[in-house]
GROMACS .gro file of C-alpha atoms in nm:
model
  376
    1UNK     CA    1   2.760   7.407   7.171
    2UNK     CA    2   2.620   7.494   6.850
    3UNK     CA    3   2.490   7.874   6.815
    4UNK     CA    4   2.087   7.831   6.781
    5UNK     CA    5   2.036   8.214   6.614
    6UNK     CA    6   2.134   8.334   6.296
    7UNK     CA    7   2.172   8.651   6.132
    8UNK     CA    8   1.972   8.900   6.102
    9UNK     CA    9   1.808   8.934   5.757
   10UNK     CA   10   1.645   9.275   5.692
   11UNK     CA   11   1.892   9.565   5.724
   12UNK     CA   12   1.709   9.783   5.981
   13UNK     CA   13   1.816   9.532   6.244
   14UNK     CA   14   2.120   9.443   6.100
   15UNK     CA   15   2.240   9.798   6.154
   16UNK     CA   16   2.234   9.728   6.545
   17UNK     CA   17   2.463   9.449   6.485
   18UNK     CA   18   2.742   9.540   6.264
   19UNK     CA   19   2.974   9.662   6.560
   20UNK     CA   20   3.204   9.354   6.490
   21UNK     CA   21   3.236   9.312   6.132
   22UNK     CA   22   3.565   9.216   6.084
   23UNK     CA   23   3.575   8.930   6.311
   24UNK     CA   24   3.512   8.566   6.233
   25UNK     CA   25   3.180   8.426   6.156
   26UNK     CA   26   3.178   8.230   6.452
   27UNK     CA   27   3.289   8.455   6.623
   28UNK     CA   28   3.043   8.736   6.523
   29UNK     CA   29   2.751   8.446   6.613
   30UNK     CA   30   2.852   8.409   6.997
   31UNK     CA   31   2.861   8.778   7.034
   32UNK     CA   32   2.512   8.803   6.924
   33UNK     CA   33   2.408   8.536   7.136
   34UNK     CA   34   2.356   8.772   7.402
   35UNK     CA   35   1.955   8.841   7.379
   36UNK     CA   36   1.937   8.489   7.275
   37UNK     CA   37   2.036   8.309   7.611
   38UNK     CA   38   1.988   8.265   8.001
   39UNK     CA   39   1.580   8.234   7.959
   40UNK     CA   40   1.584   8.300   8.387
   41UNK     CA   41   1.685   8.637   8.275
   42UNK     CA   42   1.387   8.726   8.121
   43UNK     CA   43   1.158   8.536   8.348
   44UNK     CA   44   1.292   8.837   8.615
   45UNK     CA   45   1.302   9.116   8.365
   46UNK     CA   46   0.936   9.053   8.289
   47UNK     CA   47   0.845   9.009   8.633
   48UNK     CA   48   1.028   9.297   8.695
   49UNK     CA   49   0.820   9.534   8.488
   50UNK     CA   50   0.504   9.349   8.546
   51UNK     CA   51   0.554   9.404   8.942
   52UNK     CA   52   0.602   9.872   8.805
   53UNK     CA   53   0.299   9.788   8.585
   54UNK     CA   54   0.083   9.651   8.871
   55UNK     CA   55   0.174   9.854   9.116
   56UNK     CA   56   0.092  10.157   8.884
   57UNK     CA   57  -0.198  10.027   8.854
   58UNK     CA   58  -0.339   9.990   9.182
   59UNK     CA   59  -0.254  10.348   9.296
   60UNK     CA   60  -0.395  10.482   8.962
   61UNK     CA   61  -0.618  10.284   8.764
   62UNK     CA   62  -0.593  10.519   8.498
   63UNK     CA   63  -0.607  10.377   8.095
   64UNK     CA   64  -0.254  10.520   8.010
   65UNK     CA   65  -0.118  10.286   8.313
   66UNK     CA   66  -0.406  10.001   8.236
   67UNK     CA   67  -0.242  10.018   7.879
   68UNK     CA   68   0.051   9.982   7.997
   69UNK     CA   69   0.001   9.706   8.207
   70UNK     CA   70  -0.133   9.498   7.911
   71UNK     CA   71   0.106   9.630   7.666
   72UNK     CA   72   0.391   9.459   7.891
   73UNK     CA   73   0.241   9.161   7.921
   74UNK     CA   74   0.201   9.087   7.549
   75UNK     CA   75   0.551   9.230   7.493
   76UNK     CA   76   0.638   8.998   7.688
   77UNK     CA   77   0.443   8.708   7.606
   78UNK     CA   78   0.577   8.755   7.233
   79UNK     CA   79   0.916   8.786   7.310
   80UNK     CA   80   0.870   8.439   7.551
   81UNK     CA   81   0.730   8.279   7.193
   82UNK     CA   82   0.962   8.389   6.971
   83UNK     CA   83   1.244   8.258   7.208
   84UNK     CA   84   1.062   7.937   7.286
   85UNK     CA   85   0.937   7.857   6.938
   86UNK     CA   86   1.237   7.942   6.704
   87UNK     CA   87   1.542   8.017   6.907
   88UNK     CA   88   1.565   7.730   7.128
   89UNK     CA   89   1.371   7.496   6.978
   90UNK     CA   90   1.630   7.567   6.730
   91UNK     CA   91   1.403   7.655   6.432
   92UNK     CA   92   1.606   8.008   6.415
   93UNK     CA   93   1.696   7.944   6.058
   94UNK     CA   94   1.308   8.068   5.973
   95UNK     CA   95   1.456   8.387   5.801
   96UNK     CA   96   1.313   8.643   6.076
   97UNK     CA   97   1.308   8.485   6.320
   98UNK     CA   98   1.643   8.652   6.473
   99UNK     CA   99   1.499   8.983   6.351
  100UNK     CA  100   1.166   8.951   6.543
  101UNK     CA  101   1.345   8.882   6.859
  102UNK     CA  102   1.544   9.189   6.786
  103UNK     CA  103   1.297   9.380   6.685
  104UNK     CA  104   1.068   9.321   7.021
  105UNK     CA  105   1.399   9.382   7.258
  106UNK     CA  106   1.335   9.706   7.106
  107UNK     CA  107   1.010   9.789   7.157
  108UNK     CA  108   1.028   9.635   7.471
  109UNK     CA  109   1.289   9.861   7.605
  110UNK     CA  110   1.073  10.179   7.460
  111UNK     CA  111   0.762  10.046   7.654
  112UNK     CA  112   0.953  10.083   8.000
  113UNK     CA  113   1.061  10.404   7.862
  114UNK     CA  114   0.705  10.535   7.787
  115UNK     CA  115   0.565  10.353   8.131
  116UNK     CA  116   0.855  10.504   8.341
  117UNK     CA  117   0.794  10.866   8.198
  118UNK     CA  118   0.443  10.797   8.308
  119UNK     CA  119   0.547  10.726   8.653
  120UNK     CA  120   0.763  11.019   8.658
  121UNK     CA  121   0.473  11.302   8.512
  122UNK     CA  122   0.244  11.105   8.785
  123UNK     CA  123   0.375  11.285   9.050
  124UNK     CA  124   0.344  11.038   9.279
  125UNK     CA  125   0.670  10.959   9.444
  126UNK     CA  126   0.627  10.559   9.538
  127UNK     CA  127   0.570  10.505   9.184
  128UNK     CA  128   0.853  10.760   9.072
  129UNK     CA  129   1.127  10.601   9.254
  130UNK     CA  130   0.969  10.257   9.158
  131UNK     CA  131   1.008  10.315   8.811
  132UNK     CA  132   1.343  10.451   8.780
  133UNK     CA  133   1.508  10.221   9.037
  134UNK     CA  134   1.355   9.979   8.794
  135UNK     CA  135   1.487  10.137   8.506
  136UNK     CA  136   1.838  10.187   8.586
  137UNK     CA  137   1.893   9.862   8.699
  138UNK     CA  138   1.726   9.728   8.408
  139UNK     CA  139   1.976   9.922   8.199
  140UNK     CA  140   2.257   9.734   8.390
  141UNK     CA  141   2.083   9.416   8.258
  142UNK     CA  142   2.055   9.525   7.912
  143UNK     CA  143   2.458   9.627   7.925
  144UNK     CA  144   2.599   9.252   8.098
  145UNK     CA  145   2.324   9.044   7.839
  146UNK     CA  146   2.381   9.232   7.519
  147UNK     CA  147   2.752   9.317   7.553
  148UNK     CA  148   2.862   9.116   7.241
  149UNK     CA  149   2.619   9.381   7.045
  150UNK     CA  150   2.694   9.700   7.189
  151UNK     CA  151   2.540   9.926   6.924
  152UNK     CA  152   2.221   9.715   6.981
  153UNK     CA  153   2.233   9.771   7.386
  154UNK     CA  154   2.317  10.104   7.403
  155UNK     CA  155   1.981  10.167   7.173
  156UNK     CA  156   1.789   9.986   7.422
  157UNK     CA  157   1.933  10.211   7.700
  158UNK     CA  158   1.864  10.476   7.542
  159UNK     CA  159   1.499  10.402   7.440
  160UNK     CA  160   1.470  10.321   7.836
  161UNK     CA  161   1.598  10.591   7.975
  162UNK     CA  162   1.569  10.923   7.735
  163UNK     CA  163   1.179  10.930   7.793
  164UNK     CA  164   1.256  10.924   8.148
  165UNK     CA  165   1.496  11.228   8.145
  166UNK     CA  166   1.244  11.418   7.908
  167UNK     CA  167   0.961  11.361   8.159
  168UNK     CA  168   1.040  11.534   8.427
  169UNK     CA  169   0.999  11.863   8.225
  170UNK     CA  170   0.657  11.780   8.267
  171UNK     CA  171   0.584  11.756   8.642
  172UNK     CA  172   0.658  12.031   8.857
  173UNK     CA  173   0.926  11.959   9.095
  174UNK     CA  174   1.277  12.130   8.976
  175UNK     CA  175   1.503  11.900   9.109
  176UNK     CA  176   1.386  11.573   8.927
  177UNK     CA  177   1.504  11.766   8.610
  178UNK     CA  178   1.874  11.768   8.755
  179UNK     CA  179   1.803  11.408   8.581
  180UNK     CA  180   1.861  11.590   8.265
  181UNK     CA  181   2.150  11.703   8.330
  182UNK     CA  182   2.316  11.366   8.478
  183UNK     CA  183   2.208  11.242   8.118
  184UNK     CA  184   2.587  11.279   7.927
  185UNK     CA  185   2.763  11.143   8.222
  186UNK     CA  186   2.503  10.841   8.252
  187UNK     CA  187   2.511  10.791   7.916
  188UNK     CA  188   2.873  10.831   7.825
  189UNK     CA  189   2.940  10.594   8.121
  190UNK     CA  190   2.744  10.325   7.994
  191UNK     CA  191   2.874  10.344   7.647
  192UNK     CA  192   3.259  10.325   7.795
  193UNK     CA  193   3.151  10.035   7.969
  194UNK     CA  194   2.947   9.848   7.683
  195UNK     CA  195   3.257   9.905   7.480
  196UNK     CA  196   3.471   9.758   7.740
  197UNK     CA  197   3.263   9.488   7.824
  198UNK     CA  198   3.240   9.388   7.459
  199UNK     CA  199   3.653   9.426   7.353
  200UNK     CA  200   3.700   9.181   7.696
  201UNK     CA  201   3.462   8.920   7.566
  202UNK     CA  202   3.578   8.978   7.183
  203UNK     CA  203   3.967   8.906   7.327
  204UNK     CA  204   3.824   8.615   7.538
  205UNK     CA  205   3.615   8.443   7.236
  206UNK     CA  206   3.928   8.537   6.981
  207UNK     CA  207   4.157   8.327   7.252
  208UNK     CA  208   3.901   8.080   7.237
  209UNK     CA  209   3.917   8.026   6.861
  210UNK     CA  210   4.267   8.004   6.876
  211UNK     CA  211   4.354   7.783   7.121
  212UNK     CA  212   4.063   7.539   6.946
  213UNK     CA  213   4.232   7.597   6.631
  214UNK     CA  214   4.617   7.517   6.738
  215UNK     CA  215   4.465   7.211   6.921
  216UNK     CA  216   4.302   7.109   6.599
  217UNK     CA  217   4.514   7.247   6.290
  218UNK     CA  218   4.886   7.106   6.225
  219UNK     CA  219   5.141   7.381   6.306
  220UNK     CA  220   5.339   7.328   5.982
  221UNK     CA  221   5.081   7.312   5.716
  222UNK     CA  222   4.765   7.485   5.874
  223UNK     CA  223   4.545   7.177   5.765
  224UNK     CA  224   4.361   6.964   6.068
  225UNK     CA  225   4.569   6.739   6.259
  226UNK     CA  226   4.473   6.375   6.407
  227UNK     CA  227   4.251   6.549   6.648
  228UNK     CA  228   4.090   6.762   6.421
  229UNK     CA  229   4.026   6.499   6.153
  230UNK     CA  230   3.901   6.249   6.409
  231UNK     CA  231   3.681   6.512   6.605
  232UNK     CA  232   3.537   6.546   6.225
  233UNK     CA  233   3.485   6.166   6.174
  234UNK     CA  234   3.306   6.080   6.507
  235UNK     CA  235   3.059   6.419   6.433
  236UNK     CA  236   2.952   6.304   6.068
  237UNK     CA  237   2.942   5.951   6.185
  238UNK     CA  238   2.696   6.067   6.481
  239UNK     CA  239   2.496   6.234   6.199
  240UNK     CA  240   2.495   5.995   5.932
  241UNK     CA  241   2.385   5.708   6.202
  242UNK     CA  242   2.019   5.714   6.119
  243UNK     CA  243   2.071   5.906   5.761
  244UNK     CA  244   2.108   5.774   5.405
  245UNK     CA  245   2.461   5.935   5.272
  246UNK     CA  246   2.758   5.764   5.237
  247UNK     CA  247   3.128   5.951   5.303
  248UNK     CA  248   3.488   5.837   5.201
  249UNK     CA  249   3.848   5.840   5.373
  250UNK     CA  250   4.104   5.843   5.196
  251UNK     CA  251   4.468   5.755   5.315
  252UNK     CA  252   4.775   5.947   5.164
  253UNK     CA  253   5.162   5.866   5.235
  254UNK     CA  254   5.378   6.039   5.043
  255UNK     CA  255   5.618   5.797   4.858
  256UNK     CA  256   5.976   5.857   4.860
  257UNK     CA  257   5.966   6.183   5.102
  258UNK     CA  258   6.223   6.047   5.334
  259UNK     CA  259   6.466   6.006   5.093
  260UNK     CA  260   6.426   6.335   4.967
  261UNK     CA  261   6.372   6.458   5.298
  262UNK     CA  262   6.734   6.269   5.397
  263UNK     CA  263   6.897   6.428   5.053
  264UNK     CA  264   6.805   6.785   5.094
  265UNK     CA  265   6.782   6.878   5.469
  266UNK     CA  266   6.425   6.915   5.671
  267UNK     CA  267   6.340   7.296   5.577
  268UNK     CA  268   6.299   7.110   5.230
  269UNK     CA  269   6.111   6.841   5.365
  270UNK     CA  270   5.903   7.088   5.519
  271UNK     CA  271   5.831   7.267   5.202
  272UNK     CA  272   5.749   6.995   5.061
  273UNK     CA  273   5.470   6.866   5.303
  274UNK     CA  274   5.373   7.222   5.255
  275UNK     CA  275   5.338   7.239   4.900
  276UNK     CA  276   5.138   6.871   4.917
  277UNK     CA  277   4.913   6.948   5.163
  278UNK     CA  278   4.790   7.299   4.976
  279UNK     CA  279   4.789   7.083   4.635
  280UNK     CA  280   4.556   6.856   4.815
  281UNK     CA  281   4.315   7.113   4.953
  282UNK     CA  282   4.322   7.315   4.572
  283UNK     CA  283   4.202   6.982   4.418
  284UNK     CA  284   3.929   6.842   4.693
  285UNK     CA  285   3.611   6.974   4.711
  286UNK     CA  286   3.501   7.250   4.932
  287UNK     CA  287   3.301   7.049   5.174
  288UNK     CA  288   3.582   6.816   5.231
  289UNK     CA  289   3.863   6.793   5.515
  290UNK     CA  290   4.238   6.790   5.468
  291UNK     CA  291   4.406   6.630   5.783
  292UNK     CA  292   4.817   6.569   5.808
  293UNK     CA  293   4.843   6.292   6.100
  294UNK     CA  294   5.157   6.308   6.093
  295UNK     CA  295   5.503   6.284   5.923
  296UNK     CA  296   5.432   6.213   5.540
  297UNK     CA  297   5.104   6.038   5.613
  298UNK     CA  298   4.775   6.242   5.524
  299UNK     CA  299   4.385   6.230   5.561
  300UNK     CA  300   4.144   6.327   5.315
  301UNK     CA  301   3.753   6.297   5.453
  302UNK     CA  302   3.475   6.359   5.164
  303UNK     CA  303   3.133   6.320   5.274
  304UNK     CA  304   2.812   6.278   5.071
  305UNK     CA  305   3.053   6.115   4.823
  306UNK     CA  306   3.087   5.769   4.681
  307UNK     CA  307   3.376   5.514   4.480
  308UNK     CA  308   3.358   5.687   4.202
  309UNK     CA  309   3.446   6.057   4.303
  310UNK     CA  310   3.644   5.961   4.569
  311UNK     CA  311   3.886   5.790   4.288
  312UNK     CA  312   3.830   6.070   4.049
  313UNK     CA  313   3.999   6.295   4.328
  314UNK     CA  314   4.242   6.073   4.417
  315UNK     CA  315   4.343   6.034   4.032
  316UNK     CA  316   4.334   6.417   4.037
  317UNK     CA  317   4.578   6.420   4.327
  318UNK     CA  318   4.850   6.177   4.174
  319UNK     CA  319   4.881   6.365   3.840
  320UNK     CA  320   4.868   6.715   4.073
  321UNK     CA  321   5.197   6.602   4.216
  322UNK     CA  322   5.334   6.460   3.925
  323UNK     CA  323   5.336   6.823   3.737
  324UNK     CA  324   5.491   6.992   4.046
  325UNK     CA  325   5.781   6.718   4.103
  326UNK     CA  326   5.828   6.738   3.739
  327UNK     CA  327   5.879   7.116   3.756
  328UNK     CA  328   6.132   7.043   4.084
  329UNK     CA  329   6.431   6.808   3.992
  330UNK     CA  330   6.532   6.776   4.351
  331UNK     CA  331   6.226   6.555   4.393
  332UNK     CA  332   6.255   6.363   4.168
  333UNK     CA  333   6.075   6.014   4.263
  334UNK     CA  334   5.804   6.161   4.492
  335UNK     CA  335   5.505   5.997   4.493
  336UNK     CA  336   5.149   5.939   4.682
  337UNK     CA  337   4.999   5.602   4.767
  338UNK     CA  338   4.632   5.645   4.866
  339UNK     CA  339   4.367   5.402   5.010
  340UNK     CA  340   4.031   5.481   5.000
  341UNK     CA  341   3.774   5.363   5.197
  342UNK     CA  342   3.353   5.400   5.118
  343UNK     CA  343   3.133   5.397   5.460
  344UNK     CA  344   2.756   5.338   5.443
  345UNK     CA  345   2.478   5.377   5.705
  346UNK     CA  346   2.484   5.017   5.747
  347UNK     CA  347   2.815   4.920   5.797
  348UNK     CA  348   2.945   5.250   5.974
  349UNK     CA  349   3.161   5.109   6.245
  350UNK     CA  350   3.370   5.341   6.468
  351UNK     CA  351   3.639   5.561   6.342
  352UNK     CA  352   3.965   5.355   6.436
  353UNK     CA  353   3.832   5.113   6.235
  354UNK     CA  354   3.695   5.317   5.911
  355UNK     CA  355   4.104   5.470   5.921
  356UNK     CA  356   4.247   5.120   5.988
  357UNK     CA  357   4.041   4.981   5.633
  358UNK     CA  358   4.208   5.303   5.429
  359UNK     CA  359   4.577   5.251   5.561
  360UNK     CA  360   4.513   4.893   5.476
  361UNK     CA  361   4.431   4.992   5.094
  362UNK     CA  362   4.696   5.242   5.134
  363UNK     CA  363   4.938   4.967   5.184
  364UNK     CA  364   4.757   4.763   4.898
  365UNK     CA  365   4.865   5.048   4.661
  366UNK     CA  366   5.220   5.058   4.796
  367UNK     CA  367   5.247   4.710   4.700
  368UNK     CA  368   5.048   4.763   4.380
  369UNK     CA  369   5.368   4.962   4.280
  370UNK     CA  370   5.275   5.319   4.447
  371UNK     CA  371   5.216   5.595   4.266
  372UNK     CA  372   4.833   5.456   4.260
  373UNK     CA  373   4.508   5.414   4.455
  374UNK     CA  374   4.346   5.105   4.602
  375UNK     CA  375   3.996   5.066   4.774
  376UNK     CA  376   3.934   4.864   5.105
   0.00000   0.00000   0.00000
């Protein structure tokens, strides 16, 4: 499933992200996915805080609680919008649009803050314990949803709950400021257990990316194997269905390998498909994909391309391994034979047959002598 939220832009809210820099793009995306998903969960938060609001309300009808009351819902509201209208309508890429939602998480968390401390200086004990049953558990919320960010969640707890702490020094029972002094353990606690929370998910999406990778990437020379390749083809054929771009495969077998694989043992032969398949990937573009599908046989996929650059690379690729079996005696007669195959909107058929056209003008260039190209 494709992440629908980007990065965020401007660096004050990029700061509450940057607990996972070294990690993999990807990676780094699904961790921040956190405030991003499970729309049920803030359906309840808001009518969580809307239920505190009300209630405050009702037993004091005062304008700091009216305020309040209003404040949450348009918190709310906006946060709804932004979530709605970029995130998963998947419009996210609007520069700050990530930031916004951010950006409101925050304030939203300080609001409950400022509300609870209001409950607490009220005096009035149905809406104390209200309010900071509400708020704890809320901060329980905040940890479990925003535990791929943990710098970002641990400023929303403490938004939340420091105005809560600091309010009881102005109401005069004693005991509620014991609250104060619970404050390091709370707090210390939470932070262990964001930090937890977020190496167990890192480890899980790392395993993730790894086991996708092994099932996707040949073991000997790191490029994509059959899977990969043909995981690639069906997704750009699924987008180029109702588009106007045109993409080329080209088919590589490696001429004379078994003989020199025969003549010089397989940890040669290995090197060799080594050598070929980084040669390959140094002289294709960057967009393009490098498969081995096995043995001596390999896959090039170029999209947005046509004839014409698709035989420039190819060309590119025979003289590439001319120079390096020209600098290495031992392989002496080593060559490629490639078929290349164009595919338009309207004739875009299904994958099987797209690779069965290219190993057919791979074969054509076998015959032409090797050592050459053919289209099909």
């Amino acid at each position: 499933m494709p992440n629908l939220h980007s990065f965020p832009s401007t660096p004050f809210i990029r700061w509450f992200v940057k607990d996972n820099q070294s990690l993999d793009r990807d990676i780094r995306l699904k961790l921040l996915k956190g405030p991003f998903t499970s729309r049920a969960a803030l359906v309840a938060a808001g009518m969580n805080t809307l239920l505190v609001c009300s209630v405050a309300v009702v037993l004091h009808p005062t304008l700091f609680f009216i305020s309040w009351l209003v404040a949450d819902m348009v918190i709310w509201i906006t946060r709804w919008f932004l979530l709605q209208r970029f995130i998963a309508s998947g419009k996210s890429r609007r520069r700050y649009a990530t930031d916004l939602s951010l950006l409101f998480g925050l304030i939203w968390a300080a609001e409950i803050g400022i509300g609870t401390a209001g409950c607490i200086i009220s005096q009035d004990p149905v809406l104390q314990v209200l309010a900071c049953t509400s708020a704890v558990s809320m901060n329980g919320a905040i940890a479990m949803r925003n535990q791929g960010i943990p710098r970002y969640a641990f400023t929303q707890i403490l938004l939340t709950d420091i105005p809560m702490k600091l309010a009881t020094l102005f109401q005069p029972e004693p005991m509620l400021r014991v609250l104060i002094l619970q404050a390091p353990m709370y707090l210390t606690g939470l932070w262990v257990l964001l930090n937890n929370l977020n190496a167990n998910l890192t480890k899980a999406y790392i395993s993730e990316a790894q086991s996708t990778h092994s099932a996707t990437h040949d073991k000997l020379t790191g490029v994509l194997n059959r899977l990969g390749i043909l995981n690639m083809m069906t997704a750009l054929l699924s987008s180029k269905a109702n588009g106007d771009s045109v993409f080329c495969v080209l088919c590589l077998d490696l001429d004379g390998f078994k003989k020199i694989n025969d003549a010089n043992g397989h940890a040669t032969g290995d090197r060799v498909l080594v050598s070929f398949s980084e040669m390959v990937t140094r002289v294709v573009r960057k967009g393009d994909a490098v498969a081995r599908i096995g043995g001596d046989e390999f896959i090039v996929l170029m999209p947005d391309t046509d004839k014409i650059s698709a035989s420039l690379i190819a060309d590119r690729i025979i003289k590439s391994l001319e120079d390096y079996t020209g600098k290495n005696a031992n392989y002496e007669g080593l060559g490629v034979s490639i078929g290349i195959t164009e595919t338009s909107p309207s004739e875009l058929g299904s994958v099987g047959q797209i690779l069965s056209r290219a190993d057919v003008a791979m074969y054509n260039a076998k015959s032409a002598g090797k050592n050459c190209f053919r289209f099909g």
